mmCIF file of C-alpha atoms and ligand atoms in Angstrom:
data_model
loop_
_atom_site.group_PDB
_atom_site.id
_atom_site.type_symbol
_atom_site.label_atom_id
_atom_site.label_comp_id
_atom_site.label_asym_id
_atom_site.label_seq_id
_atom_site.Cartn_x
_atom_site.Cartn_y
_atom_site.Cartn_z
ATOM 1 C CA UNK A 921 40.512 1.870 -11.645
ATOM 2 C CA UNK A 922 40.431 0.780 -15.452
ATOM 3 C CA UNK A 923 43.375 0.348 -17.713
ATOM 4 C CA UNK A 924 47.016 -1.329 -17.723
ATOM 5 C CA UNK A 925 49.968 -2.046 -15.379
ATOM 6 C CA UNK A 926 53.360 -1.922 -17.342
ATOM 7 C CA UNK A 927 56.109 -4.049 -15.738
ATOM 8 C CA UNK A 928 58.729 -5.868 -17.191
ATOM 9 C CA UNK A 929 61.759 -8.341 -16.684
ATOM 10 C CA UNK A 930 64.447 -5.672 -15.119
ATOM 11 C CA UNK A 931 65.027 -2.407 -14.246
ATOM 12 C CA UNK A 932 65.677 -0.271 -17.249
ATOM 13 C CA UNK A 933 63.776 -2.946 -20.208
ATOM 14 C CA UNK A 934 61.636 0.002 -21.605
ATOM 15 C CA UNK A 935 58.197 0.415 -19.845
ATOM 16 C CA UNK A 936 58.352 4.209 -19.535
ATOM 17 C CA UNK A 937 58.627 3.723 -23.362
ATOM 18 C CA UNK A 938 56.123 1.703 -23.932
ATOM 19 C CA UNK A 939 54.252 3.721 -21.368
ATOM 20 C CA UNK A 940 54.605 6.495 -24.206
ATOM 21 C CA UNK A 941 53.939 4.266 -27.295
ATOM 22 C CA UNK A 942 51.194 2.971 -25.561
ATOM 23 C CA UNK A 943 49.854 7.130 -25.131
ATOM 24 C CA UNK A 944 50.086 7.431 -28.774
ATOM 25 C CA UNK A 945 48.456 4.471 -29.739
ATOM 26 C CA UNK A 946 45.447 4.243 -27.118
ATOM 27 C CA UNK A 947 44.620 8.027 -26.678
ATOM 28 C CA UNK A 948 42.148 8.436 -29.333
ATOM 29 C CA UNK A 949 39.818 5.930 -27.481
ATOM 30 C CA UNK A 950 39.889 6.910 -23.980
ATOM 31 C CA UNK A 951 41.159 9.701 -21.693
ATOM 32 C CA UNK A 952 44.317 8.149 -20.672
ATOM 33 C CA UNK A 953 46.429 9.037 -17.765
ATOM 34 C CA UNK A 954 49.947 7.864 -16.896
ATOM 35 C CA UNK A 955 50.913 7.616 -13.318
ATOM 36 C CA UNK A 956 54.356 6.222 -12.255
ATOM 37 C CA UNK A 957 52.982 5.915 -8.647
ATOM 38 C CA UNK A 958 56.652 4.678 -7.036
ATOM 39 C CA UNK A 959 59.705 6.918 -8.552
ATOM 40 C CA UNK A 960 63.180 6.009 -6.924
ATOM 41 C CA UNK A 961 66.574 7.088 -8.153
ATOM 42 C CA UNK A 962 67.147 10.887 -9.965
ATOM 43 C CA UNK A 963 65.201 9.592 -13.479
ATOM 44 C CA UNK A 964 62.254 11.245 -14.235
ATOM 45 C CA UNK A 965 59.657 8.691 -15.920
ATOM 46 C CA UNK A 966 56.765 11.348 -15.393
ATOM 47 C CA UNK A 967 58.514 13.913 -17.258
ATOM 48 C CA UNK A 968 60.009 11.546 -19.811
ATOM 49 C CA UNK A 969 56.620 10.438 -21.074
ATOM 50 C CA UNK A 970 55.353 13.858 -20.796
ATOM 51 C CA UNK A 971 57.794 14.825 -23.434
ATOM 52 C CA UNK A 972 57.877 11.074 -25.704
ATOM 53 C CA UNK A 973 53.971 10.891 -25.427
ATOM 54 C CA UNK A 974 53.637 14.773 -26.150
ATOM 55 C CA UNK A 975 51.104 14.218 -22.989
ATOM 56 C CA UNK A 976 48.499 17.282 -22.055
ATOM 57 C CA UNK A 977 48.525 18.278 -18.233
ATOM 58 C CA UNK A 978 45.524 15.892 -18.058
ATOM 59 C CA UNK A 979 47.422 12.830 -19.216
ATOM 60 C CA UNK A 980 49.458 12.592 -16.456
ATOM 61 C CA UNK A 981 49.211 12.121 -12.699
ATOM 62 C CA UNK A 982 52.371 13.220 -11.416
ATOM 63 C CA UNK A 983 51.558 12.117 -7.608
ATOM 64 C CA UNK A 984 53.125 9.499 -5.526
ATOM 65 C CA UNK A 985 55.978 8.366 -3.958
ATOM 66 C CA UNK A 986 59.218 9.623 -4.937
ATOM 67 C CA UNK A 987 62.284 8.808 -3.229
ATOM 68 C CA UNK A 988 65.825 9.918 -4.010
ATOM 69 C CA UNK A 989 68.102 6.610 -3.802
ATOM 70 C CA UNK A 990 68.403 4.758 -6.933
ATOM 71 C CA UNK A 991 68.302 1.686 -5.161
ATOM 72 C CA UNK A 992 64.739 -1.029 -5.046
ATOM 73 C CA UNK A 993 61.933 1.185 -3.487
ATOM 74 C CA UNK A 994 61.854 -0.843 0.323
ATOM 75 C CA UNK A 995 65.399 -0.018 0.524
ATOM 76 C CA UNK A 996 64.719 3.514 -0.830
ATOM 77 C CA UNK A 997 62.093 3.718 1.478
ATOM 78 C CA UNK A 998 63.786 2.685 4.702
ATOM 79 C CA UNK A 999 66.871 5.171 3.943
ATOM 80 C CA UNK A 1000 64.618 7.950 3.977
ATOM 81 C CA UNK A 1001 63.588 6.983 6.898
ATOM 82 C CA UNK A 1002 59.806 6.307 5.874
ATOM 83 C CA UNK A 1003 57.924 3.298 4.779
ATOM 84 C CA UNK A 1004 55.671 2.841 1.498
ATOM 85 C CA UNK A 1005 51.998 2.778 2.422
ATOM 86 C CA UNK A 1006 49.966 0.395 -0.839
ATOM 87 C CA UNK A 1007 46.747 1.253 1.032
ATOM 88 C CA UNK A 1008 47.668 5.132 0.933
ATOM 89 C CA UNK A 1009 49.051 5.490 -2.401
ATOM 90 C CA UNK A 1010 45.957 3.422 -4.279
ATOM 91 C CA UNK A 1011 43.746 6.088 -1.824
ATOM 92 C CA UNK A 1012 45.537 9.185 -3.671
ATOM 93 C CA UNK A 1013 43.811 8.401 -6.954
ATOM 94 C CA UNK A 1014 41.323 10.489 -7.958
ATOM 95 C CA UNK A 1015 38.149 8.947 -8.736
ATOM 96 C CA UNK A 1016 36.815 8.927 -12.089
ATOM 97 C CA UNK A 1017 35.282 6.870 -14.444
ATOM 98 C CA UNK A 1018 36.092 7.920 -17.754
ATOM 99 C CA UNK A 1019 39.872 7.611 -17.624
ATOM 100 C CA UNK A 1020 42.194 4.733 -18.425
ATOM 101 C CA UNK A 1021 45.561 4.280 -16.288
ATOM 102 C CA UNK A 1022 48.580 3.245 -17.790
ATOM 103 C CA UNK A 1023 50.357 2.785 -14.437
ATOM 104 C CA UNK A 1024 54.149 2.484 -14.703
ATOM 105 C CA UNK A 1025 55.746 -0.294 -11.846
ATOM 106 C CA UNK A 1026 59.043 0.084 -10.475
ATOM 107 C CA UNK A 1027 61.387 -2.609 -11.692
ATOM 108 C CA UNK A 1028 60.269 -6.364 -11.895
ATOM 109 C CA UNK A 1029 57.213 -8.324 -10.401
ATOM 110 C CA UNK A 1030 58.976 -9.250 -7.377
ATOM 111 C CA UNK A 1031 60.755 -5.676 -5.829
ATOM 112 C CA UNK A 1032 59.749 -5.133 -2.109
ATOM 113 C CA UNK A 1033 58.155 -1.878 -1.638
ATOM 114 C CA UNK A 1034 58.403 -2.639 2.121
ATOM 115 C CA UNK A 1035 58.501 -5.386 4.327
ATOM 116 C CA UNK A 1036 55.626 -7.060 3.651
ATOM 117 C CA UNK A 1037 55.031 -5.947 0.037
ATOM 118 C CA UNK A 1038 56.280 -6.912 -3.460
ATOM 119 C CA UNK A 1039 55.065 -4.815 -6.430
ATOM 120 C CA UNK A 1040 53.243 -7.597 -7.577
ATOM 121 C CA UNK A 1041 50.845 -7.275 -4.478
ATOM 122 C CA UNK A 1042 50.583 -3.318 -6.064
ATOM 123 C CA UNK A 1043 48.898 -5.214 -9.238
ATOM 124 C CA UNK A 1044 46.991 -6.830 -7.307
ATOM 125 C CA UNK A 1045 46.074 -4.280 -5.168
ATOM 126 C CA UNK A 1046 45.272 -2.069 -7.971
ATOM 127 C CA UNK A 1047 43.364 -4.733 -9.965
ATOM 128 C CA UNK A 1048 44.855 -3.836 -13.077
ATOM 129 C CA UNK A 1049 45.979 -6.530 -16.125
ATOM 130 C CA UNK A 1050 49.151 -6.463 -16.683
ATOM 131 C CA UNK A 1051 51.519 -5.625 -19.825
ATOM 132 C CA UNK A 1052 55.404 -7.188 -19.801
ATOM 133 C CA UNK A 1053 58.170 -4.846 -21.263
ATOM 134 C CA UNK A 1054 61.665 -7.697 -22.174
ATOM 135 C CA UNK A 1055 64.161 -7.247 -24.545
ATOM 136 C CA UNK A 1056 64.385 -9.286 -27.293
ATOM 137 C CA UNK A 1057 67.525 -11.245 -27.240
ATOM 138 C CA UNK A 1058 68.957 -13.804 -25.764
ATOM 139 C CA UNK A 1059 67.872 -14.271 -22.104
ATOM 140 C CA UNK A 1060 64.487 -13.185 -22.499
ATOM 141 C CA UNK A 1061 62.931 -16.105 -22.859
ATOM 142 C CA UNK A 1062 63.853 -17.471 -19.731
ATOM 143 C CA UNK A 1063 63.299 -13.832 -17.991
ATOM 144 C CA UNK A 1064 59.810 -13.439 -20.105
ATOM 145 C CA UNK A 1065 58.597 -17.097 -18.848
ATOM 146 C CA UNK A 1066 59.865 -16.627 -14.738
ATOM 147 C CA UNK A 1067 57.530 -12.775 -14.761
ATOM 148 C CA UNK A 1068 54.266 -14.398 -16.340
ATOM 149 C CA UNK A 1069 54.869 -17.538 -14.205
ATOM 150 C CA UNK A 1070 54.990 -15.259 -10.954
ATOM 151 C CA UNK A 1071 52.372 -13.415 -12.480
ATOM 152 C CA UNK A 1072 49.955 -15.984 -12.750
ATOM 153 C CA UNK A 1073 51.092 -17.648 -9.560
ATOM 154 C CA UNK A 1074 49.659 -14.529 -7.881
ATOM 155 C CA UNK A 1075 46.211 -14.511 -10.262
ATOM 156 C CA UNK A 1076 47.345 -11.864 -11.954
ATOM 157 C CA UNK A 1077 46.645 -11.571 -15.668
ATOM 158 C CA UNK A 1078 48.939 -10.675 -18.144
ATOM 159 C CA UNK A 1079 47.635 -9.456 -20.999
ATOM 160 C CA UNK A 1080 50.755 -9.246 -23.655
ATOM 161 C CA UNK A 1081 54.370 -9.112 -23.653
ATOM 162 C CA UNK A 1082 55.785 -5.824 -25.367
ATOM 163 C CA UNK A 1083 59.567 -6.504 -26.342
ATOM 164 C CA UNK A 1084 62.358 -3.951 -27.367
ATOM 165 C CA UNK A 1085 65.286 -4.319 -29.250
ATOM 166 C CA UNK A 1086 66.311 -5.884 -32.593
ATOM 167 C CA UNK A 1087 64.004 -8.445 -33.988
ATOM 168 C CA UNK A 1088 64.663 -12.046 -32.926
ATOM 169 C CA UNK A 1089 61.655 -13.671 -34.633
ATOM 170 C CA UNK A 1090 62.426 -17.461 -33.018
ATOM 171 C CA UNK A 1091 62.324 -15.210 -29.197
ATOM 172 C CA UNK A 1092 59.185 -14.050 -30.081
ATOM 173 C CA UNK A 1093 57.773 -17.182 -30.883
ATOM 174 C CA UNK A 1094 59.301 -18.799 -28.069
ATOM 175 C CA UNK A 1095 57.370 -16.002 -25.505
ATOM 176 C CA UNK A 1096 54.134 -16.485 -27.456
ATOM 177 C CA UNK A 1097 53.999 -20.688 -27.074
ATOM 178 C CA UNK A 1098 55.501 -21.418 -23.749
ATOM 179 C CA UNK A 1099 54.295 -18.234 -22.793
ATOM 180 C CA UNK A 1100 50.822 -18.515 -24.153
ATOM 181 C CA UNK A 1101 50.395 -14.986 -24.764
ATOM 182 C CA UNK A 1102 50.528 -12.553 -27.485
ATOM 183 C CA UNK A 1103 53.684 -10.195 -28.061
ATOM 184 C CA UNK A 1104 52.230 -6.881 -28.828
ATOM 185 C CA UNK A 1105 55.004 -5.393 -30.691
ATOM 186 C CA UNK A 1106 58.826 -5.072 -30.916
ATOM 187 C CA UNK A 1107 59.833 -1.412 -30.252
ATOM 188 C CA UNK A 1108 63.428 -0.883 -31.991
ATOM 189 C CA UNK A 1109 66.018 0.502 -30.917
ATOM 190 C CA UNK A 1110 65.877 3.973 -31.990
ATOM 191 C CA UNK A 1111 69.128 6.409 -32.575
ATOM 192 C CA UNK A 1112 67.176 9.448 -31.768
ATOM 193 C CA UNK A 1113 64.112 8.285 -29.399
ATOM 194 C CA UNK A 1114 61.515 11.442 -29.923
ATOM 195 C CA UNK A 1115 57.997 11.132 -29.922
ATOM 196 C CA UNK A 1116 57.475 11.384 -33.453
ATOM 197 C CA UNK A 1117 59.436 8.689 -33.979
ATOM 198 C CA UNK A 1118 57.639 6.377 -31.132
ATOM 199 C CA UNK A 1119 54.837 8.353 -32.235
ATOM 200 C CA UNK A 1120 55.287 6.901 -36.321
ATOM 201 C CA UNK A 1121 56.289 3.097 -34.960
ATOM 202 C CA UNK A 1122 52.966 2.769 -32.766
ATOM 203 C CA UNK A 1123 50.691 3.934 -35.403
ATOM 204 C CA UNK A 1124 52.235 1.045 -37.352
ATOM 205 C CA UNK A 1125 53.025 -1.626 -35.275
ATOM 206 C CA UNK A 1126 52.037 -1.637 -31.807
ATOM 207 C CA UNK A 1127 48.991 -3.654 -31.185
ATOM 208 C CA UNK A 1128 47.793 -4.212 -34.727
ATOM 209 C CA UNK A 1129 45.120 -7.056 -33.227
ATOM 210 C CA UNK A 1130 43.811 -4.208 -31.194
ATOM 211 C CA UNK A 1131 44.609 -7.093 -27.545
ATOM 212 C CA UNK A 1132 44.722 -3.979 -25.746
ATOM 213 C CA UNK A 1133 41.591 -2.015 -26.892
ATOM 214 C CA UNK A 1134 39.259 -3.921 -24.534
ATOM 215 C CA UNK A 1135 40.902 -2.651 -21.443
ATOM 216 C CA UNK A 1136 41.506 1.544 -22.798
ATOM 217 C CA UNK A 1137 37.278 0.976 -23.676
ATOM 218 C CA UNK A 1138 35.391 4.334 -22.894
ATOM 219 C CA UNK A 1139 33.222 3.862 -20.290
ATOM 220 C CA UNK A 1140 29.523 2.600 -20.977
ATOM 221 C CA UNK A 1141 26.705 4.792 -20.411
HETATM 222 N N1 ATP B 2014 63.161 1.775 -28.338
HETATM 223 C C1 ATP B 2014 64.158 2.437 -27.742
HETATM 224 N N2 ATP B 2014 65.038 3.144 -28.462
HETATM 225 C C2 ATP B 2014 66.047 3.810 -27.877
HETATM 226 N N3 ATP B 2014 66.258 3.839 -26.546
HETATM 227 C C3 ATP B 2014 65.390 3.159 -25.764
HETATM 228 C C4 ATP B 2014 64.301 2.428 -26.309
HETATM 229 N N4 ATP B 2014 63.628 1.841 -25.306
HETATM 230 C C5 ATP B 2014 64.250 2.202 -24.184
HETATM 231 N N5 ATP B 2014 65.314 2.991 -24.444
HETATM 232 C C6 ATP B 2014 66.233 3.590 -23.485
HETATM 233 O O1 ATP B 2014 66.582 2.595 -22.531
HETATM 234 C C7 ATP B 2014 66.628 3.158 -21.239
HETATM 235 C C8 ATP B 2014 65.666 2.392 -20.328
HETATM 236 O O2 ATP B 2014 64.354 2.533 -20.819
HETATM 237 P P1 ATP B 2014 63.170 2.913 -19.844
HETATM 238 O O3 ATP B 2014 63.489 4.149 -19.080
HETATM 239 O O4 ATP B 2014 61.905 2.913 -20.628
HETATM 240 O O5 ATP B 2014 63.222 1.646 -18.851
HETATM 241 P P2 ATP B 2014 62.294 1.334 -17.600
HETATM 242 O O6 ATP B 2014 61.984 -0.096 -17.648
HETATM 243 O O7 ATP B 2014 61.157 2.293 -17.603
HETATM 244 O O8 ATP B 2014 63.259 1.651 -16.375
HETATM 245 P P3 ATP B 2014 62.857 1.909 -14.824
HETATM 246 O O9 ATP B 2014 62.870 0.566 -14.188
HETATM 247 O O10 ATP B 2014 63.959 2.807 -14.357
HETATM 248 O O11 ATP B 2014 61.519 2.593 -14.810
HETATM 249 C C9 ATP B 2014 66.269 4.633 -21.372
HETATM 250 O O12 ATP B 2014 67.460 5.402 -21.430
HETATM 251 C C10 ATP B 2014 65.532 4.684 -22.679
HETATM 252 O O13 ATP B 2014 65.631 5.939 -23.300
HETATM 253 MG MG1 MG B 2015 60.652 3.674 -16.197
#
């Protein structure tokens, strides 16, 4: 499997949005394919970046687990009365070459998925470089730092930090030194989030250094 994992600092930071920005930016390189591979709670990321990435049928693997309690997906899990299976789920994907995952986590780096497993172990598992969703003010420096720390603790590369919400250049700065990696854009806040207008903001700012190119690469003959 080639291609990004998105995970960020929290619950609810943005990564099914920059899931979609990411869509609209990458697309033209590679066959992309979205897959949010653990859904808890009633939210729909699937269909939310089927409608913000304007996504064809092909763009999106809407397979997984899915599990009705909006609570972290061991405890999900466990009131269902089933247990997540890593092994299982990475076995579901469809082999193929040519595409390039954008796989959407559930959370932070550290949620159980059951009682053995964190979601970083999922990265892992999945062998895919990582992209960090955090907000932009105040906090997120210390939240940004603790995820790539646990990150590389686990070898796990990080590959950029995507942030969202008003601009707070010193942050930003702050994430790229003691963070030693590079922010990849800052998503505002939109009033009316549509996918022309995340459409319009990643054409302009997302990636301008084109980090993220190497890893949404077609395939080599
Ligand atoms: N740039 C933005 N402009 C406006 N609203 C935004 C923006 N980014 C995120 N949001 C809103 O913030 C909320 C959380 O964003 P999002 O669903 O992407 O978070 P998440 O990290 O994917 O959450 P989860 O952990 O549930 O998957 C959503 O209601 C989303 O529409
Ligand atoms: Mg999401």
């Amino acid at each position: 499997m080639k291609g990004l994992f998105i995970t960020g600092t929290d619950t609810g930071i943005g990564k099914t949005i920059a899931s979609a920005a990411l869509l609209h930016r990458y697309r033209k390189s590679s066959p992309l394919r979205y897959w949010k591979a653990i859904q808890t709670g009633t939210d729909d990321d699937t269909a939310t970046v089927r409608r913000l990435a304007t996504c064809e049928d092909r763009e999106i693997f809407d397979d997984g687990i899915r599990l009705e309690a909006p609570v972290s997906p061991h405890q999900a899990a466990e009131l269902a009365g089933t247990r997540i299976d890593l092994t299982r789920l990475r076995d579901s994907v469809p082999a193929d070459d040519t595409t390039r995952w954008i796989v959407e986590g559930a959370g932070g780096v550290l949620v159980p998925v059951n009682e053995i497993h964190l979601m970083s172990d999922w990265m892992a598992m999945l062998g895919l470089p990582v992209v960090v969703v955090a907000r932009s003010t105040l906090g997120t420096i210390n939240h940004t730092l603790l995820t790539l720390e646990a990150l590389h603790s686990r070898w796990i590369k990080p590959v950029g930090v995507f942030m969202v919400g008003d601009l707070v250049p010193a942050n930003r700065a702050a994430i790229e030194r003691y963070g030693n990696v590079p922010v990849l854009g800052q998503m505002p806040f939109f009033n009316s989030l549509t996918a022309d207008a995340i459409a319009t903001w990643s054409a302009a700012n997302l990636d301008p250094k084109e980090i993220l190119a190497p890893y949404f690469a077609p395939a080599t003959p």
